[in-house]
JSON list of C-alpha atoms in Angstrom, two decimals:
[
{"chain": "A", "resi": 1, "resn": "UNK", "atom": "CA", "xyz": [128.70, 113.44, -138.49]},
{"chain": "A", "resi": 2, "resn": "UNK", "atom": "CA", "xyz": [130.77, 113.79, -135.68]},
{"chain": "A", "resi": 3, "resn": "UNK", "atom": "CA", "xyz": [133.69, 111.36, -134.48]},
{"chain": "A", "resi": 4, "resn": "UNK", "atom": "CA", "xyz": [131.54, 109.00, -131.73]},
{"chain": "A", "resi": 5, "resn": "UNK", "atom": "CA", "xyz": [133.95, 106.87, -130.89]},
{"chain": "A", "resi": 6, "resn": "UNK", "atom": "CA", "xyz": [137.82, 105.74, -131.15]},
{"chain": "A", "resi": 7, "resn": "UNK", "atom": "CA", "xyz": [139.43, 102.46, -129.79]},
{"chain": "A", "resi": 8, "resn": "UNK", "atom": "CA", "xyz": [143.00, 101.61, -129.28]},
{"chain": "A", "resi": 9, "resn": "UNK", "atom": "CA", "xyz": [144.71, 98.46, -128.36]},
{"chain": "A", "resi": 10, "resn": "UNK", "atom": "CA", "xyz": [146.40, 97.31, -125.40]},
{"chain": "A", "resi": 11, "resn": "UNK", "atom": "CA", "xyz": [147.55, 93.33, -124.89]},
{"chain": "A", "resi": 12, "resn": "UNK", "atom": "CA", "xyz": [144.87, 91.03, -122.73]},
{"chain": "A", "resi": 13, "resn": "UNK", "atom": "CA", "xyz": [147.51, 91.13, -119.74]},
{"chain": "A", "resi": 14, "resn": "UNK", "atom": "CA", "xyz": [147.76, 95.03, -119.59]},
{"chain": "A", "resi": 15, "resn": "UNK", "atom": "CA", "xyz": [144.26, 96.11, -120.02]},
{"chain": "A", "resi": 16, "resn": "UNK", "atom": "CA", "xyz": [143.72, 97.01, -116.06]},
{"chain": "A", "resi": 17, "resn": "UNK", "atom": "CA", "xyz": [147.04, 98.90, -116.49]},
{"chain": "A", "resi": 18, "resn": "UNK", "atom": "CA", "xyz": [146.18, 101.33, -119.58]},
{"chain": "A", "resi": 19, "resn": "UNK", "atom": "CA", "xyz": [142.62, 101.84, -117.85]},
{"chain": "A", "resi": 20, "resn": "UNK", "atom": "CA", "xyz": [144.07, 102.71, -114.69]},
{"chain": "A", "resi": 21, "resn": "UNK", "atom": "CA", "xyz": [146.22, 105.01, -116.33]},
{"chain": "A", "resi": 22, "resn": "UNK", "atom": "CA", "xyz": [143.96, 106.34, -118.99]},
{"chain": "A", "resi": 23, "resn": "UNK", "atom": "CA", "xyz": [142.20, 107.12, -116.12]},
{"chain": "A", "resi": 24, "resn": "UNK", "atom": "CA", "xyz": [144.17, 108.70, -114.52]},
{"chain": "A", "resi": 25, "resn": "UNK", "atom": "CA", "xyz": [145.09, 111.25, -117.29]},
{"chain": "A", "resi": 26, "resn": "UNK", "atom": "CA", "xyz": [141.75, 111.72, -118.72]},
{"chain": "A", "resi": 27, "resn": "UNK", "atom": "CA", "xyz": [140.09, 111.78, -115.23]},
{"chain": "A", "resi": 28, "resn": "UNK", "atom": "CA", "xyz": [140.26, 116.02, -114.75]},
{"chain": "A", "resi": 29, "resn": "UNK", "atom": "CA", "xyz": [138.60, 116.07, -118.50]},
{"chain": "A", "resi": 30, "resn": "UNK", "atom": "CA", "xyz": [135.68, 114.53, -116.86]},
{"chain": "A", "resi": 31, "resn": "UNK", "atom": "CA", "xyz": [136.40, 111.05, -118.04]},
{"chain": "A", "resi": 32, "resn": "UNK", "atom": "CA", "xyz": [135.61, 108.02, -115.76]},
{"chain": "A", "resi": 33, "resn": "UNK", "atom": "CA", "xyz": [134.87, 104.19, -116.95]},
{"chain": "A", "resi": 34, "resn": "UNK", "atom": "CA", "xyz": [131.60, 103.73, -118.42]},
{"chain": "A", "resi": 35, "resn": "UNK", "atom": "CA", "xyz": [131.47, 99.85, -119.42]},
{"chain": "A", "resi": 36, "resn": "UNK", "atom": "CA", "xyz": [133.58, 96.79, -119.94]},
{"chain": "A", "resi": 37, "resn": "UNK", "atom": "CA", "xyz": [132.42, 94.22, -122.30]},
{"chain": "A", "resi": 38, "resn": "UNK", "atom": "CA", "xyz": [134.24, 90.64, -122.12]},
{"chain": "A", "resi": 39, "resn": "UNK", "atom": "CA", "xyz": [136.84, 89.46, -119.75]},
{"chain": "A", "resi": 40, "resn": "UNK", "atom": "CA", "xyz": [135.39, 90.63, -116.21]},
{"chain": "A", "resi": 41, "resn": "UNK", "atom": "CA", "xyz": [132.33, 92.61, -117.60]},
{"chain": "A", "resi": 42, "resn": "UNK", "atom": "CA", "xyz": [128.85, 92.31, -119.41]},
{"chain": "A", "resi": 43, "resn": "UNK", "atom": "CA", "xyz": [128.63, 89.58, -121.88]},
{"chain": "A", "resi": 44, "resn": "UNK", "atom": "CA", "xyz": [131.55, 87.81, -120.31]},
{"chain": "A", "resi": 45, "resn": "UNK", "atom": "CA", "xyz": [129.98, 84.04, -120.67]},
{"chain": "A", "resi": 46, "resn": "UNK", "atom": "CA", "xyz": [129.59, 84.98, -124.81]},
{"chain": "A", "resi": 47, "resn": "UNK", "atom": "CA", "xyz": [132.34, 86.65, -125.96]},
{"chain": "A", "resi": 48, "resn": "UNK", "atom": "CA", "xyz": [135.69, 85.29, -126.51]},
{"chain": "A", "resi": 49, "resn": "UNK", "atom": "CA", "xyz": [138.00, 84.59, -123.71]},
{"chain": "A", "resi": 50, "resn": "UNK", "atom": "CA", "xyz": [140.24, 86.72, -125.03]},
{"chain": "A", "resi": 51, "resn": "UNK", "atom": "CA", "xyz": [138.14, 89.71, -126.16]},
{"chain": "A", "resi": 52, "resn": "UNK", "atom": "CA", "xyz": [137.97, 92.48, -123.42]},
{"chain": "A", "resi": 53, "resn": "UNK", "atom": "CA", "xyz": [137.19, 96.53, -124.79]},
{"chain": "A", "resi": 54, "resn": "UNK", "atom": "CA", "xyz": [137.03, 99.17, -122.07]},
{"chain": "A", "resi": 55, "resn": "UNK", "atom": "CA", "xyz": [135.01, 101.95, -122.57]},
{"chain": "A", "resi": 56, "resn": "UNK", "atom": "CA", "xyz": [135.77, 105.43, -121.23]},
{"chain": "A", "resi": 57, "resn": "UNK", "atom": "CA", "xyz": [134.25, 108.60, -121.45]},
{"chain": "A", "resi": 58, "resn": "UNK", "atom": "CA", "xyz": [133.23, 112.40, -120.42]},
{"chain": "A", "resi": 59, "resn": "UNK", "atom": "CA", "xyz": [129.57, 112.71, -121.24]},
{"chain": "A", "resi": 60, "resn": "UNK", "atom": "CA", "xyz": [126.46, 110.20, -121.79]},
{"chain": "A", "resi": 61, "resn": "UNK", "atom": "CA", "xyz": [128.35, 107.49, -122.86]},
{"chain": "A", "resi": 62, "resn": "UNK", "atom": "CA", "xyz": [131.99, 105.91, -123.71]},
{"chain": "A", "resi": 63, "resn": "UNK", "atom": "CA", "xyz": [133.81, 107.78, -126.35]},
{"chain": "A", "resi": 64, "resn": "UNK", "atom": "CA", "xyz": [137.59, 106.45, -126.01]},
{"chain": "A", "resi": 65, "resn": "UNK", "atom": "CA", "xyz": [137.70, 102.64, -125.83]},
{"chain": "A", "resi": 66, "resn": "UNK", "atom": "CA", "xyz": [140.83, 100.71, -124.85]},
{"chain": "A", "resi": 67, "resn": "UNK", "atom": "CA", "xyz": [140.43, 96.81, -126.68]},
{"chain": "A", "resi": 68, "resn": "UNK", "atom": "CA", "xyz": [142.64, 93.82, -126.85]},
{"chain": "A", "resi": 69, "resn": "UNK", "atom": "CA", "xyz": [144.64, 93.69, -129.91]},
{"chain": "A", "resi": 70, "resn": "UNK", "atom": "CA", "xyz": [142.33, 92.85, -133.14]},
{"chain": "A", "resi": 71, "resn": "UNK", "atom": "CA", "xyz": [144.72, 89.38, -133.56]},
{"chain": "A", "resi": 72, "resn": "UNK", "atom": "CA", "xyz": [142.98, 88.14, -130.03]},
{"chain": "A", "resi": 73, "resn": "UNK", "atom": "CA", "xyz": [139.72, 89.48, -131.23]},
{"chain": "A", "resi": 74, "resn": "UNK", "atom": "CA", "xyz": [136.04, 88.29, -133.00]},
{"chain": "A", "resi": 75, "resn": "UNK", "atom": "CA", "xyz": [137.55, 89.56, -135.98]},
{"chain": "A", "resi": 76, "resn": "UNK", "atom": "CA", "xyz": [141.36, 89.02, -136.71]},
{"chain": "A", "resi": 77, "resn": "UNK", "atom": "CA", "xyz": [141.65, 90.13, -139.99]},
{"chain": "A", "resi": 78, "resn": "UNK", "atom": "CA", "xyz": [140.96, 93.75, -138.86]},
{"chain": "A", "resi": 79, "resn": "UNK", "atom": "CA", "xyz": [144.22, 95.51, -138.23]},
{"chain": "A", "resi": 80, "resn": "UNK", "atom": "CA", "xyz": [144.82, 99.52, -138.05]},
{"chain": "A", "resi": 81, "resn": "UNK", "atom": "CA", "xyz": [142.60, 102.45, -136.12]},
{"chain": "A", "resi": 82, "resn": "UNK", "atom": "CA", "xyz": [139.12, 102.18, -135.74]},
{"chain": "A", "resi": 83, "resn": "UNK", "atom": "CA", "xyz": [137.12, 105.21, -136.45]},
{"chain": "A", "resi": 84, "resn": "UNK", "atom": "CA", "xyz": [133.32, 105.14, -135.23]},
{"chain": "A", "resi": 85, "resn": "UNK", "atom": "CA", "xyz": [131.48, 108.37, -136.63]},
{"chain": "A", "resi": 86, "resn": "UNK", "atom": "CA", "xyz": [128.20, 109.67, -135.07]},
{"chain": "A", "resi": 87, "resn": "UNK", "atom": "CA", "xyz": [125.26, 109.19, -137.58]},
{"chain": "A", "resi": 88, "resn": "UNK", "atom": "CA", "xyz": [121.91, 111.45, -136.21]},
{"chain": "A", "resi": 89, "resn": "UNK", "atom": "CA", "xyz": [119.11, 108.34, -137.99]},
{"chain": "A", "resi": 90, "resn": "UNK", "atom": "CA", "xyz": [119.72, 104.63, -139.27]},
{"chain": "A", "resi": 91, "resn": "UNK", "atom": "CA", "xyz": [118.95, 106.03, -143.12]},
{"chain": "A", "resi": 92, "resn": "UNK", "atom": "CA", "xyz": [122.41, 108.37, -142.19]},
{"chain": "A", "resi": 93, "resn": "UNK", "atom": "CA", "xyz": [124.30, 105.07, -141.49]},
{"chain": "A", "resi": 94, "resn": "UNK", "atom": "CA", "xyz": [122.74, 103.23, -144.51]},
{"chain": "A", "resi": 95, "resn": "UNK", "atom": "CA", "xyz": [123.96, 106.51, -146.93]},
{"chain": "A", "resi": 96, "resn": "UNK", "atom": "CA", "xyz": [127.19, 106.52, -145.54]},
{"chain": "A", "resi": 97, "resn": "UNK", "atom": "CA", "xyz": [127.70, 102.26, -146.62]},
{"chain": "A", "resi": 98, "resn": "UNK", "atom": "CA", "xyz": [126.46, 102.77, -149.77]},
{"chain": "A", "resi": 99, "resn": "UNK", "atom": "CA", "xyz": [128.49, 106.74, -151.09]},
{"chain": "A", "resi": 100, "resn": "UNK", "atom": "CA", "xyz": [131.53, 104.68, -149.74]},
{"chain": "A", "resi": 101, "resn": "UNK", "atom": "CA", "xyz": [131.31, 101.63, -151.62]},
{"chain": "A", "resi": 102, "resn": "UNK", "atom": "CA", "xyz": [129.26, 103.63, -154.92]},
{"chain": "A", "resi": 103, "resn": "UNK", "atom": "CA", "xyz": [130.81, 106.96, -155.02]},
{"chain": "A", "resi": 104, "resn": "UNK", "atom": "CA", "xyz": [133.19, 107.13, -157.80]},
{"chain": "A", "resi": 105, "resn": "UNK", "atom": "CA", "xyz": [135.61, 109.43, -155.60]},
{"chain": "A", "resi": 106, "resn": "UNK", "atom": "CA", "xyz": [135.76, 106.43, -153.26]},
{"chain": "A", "resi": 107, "resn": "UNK", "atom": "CA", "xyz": [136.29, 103.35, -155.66]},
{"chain": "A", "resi": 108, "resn": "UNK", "atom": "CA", "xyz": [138.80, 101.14, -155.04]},
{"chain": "A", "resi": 109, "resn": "UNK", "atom": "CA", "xyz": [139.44, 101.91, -151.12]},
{"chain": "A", "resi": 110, "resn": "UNK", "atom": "CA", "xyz": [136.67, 101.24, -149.20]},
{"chain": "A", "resi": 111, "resn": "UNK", "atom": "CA", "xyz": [135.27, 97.18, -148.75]},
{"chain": "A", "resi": 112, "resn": "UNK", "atom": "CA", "xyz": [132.44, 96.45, -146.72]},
{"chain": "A", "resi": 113, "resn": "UNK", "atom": "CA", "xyz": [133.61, 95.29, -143.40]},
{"chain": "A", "resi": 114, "resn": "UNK", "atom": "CA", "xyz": [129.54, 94.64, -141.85]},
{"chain": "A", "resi": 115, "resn": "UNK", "atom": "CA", "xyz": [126.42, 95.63, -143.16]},
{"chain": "A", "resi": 116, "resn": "UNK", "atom": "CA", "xyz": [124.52, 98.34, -141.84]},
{"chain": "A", "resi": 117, "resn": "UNK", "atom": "CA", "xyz": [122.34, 96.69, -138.99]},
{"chain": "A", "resi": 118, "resn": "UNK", "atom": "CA", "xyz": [121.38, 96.09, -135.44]},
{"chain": "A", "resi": 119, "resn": "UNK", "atom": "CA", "xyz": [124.45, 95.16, -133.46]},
{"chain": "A", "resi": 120, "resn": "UNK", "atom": "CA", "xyz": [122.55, 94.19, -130.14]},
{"chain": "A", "resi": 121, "resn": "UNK", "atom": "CA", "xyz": [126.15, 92.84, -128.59]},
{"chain": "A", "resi": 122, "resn": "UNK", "atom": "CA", "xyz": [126.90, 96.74, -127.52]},
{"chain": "A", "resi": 123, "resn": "UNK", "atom": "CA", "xyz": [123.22, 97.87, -126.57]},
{"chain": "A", "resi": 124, "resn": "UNK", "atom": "CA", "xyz": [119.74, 97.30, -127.68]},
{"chain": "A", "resi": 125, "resn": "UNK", "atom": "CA", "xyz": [119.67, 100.27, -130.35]},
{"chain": "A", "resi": 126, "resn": "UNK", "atom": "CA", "xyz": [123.01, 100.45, -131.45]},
{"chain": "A", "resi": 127, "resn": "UNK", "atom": "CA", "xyz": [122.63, 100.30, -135.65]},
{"chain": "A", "resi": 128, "resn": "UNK", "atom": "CA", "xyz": [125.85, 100.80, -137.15]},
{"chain": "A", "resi": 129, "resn": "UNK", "atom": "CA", "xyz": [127.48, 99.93, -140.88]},
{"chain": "A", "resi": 130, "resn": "UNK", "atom": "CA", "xyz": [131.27, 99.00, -141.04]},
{"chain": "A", "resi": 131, "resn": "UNK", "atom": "CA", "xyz": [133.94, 99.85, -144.21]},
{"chain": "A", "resi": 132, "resn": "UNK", "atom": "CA", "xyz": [137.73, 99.29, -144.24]},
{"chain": "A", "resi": 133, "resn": "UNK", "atom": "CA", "xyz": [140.21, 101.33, -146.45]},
{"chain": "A", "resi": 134, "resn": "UNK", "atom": "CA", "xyz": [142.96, 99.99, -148.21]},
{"chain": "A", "resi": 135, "resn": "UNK", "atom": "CA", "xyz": [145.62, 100.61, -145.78]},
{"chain": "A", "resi": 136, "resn": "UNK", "atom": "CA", "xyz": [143.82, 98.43, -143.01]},
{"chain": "A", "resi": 137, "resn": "UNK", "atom": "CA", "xyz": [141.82, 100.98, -141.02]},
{"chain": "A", "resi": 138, "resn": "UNK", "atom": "CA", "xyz": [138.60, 100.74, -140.17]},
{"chain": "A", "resi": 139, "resn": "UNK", "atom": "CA", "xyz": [135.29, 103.14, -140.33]},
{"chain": "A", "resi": 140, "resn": "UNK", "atom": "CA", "xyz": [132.11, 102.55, -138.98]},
{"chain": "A", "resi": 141, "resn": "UNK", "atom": "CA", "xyz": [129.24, 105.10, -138.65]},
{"chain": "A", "resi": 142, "resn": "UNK", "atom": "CA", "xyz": [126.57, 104.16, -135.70]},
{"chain": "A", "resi": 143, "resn": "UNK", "atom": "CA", "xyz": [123.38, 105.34, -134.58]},
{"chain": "A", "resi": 144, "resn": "UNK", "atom": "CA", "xyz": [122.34, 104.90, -130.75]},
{"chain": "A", "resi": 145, "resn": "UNK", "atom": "CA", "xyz": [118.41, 106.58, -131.43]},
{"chain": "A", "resi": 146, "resn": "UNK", "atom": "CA", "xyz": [116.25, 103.03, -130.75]},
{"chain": "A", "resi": 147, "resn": "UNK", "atom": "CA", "xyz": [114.49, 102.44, -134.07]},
{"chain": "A", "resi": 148, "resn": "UNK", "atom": "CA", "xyz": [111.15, 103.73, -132.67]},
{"chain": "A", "resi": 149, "resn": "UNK", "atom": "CA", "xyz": [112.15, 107.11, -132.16]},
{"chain": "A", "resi": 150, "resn": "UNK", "atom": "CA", "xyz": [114.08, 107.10, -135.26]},
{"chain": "A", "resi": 151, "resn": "UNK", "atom": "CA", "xyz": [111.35, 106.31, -137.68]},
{"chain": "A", "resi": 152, "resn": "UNK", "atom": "CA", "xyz": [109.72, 109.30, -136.15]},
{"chain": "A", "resi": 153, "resn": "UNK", "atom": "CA", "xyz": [112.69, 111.63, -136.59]},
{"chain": "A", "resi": 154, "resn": "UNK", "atom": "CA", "xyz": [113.44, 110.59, -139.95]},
{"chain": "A", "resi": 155, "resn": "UNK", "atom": "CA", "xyz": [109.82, 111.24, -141.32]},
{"chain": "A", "resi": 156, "resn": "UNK", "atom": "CA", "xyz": [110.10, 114.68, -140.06]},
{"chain": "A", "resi": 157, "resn": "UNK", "atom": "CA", "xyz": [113.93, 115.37, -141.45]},
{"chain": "A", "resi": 158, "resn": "UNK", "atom": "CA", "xyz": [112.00, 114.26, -144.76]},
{"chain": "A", "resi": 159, "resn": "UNK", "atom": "CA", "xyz": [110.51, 116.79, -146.99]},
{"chain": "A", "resi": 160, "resn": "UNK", "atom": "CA", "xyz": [107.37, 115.32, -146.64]},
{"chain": "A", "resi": 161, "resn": "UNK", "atom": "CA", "xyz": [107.65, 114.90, -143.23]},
{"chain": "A", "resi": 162, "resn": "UNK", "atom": "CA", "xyz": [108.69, 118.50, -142.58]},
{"chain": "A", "resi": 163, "resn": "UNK", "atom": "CA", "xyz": [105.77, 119.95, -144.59]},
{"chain": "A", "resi": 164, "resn": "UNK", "atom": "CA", "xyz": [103.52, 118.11, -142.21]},
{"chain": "A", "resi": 165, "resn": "UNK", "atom": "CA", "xyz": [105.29, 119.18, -139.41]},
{"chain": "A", "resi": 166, "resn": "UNK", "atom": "CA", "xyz": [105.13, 122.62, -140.41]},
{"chain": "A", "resi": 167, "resn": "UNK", "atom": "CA", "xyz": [101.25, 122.37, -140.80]},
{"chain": "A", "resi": 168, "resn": "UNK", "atom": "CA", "xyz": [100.93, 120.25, -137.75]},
{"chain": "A", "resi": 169, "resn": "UNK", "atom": "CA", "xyz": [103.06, 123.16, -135.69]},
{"chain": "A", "resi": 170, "resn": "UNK", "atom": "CA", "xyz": [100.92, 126.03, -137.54]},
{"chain": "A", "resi": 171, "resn": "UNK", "atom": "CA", "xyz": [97.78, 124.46, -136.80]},
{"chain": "A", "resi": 172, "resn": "UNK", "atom": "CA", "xyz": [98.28, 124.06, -133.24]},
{"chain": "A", "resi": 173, "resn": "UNK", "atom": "CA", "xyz": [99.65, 127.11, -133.33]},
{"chain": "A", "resi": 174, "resn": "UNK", "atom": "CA", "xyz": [96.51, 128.85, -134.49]},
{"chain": "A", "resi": 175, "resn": "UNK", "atom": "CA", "xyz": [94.45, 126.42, -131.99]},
{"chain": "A", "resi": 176, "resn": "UNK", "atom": "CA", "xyz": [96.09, 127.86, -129.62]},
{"chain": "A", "resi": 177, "resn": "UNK", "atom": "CA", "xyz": [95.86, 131.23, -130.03]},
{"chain": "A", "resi": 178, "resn": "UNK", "atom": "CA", "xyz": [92.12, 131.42, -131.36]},
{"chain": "A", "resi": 179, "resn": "UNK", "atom": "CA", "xyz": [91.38, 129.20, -128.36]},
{"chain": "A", "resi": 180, "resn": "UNK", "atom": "CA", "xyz": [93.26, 129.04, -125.45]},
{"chain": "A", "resi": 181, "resn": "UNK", "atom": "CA", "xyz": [93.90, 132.85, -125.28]},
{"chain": "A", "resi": 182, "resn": "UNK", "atom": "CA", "xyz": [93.53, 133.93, -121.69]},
{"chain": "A", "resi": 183, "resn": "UNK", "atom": "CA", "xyz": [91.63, 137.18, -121.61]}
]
């Protein structure tokens, strides 16, 4: 897994501020402003009139989000850093939840903090699972891949699944060569 995301907080009445600025900095990294969600963006009528998380970042999508601090947020209880890890399929999220919360390494510091699950609030196929340490910060691994494609990429990562591939990629390969050779 690789680190997908990272948010920090700014108060409600400085959030135009640290984006310009944040901006401004990250801007010759490649960086420019990739979504807003709450106060003057998407899902603005639903969320809380308080809740307002910036999203910046350098590739695909936003990497480096700028929120309101957690005490004006959904969830108050939820103080600390918030880590969001890259997962590559939905079983990678559901493993993650469960060898935090079962491995013995692990007992004692990790409480469930959400489910893994669709969380359709961010996008369509976001699927993410959510776990808070001891000290107050919080973990969450996601996966973007929209469950379709996902079932499909998980049968293959299988060992069954990769087996079949295999044949399925040998027997086209021999198809192709015993037929489609151009002489």
């Amino acid at each position: 897994m690789a680190i997908d995301h990272i948010c920090i907080e700014v108060p409600l009445e400085e959030i135009d501020e640290a984006v310009k600025a944040y901006l401004a900095a990250l801007g010759p990294l490649g960086y420019s402003l990739h979504m807003r969600i709450g106060v003057g963006g998407i899902h603005a009528d639903t969320a809380p009139p308080d809740l307002c998380a910036v999203g910046l970042g350098a590739g695909m999508g936003p990497d480096f989000w700028i929120c309101t601090p957690h005490k004006e947020r959904l969830f108050p209880e939820w103080p600390g850093l918030h880590l969001g890890f890259s997962a590559s399929t939905r079983k990678a999220v559901r493993l993650f939840h469960q060898a935090a919360l079962e491995s013995e390494d692990a007992k004692g510091v990790f409480t469930c903090n959400g489910p893994p699950g669709p969380r359709p609030l961010y996008h369509p196929s976001y699927y993410a699972a959510f776990l808070k340490d001891k000290w107050g910060n919080r973990m969450e691994a996601v996966c973007h891949m929209p469950a379709s494609i996902d079932a499909i990429r998980t049968s293959v990562t299988d060992s069954k699944g990769v087996l079949f591939f295999s044949l399925v990629v040998g027997v086209g390969c021999w198809f192709a060569t015993k037929y489609l050779a151009l002489n």
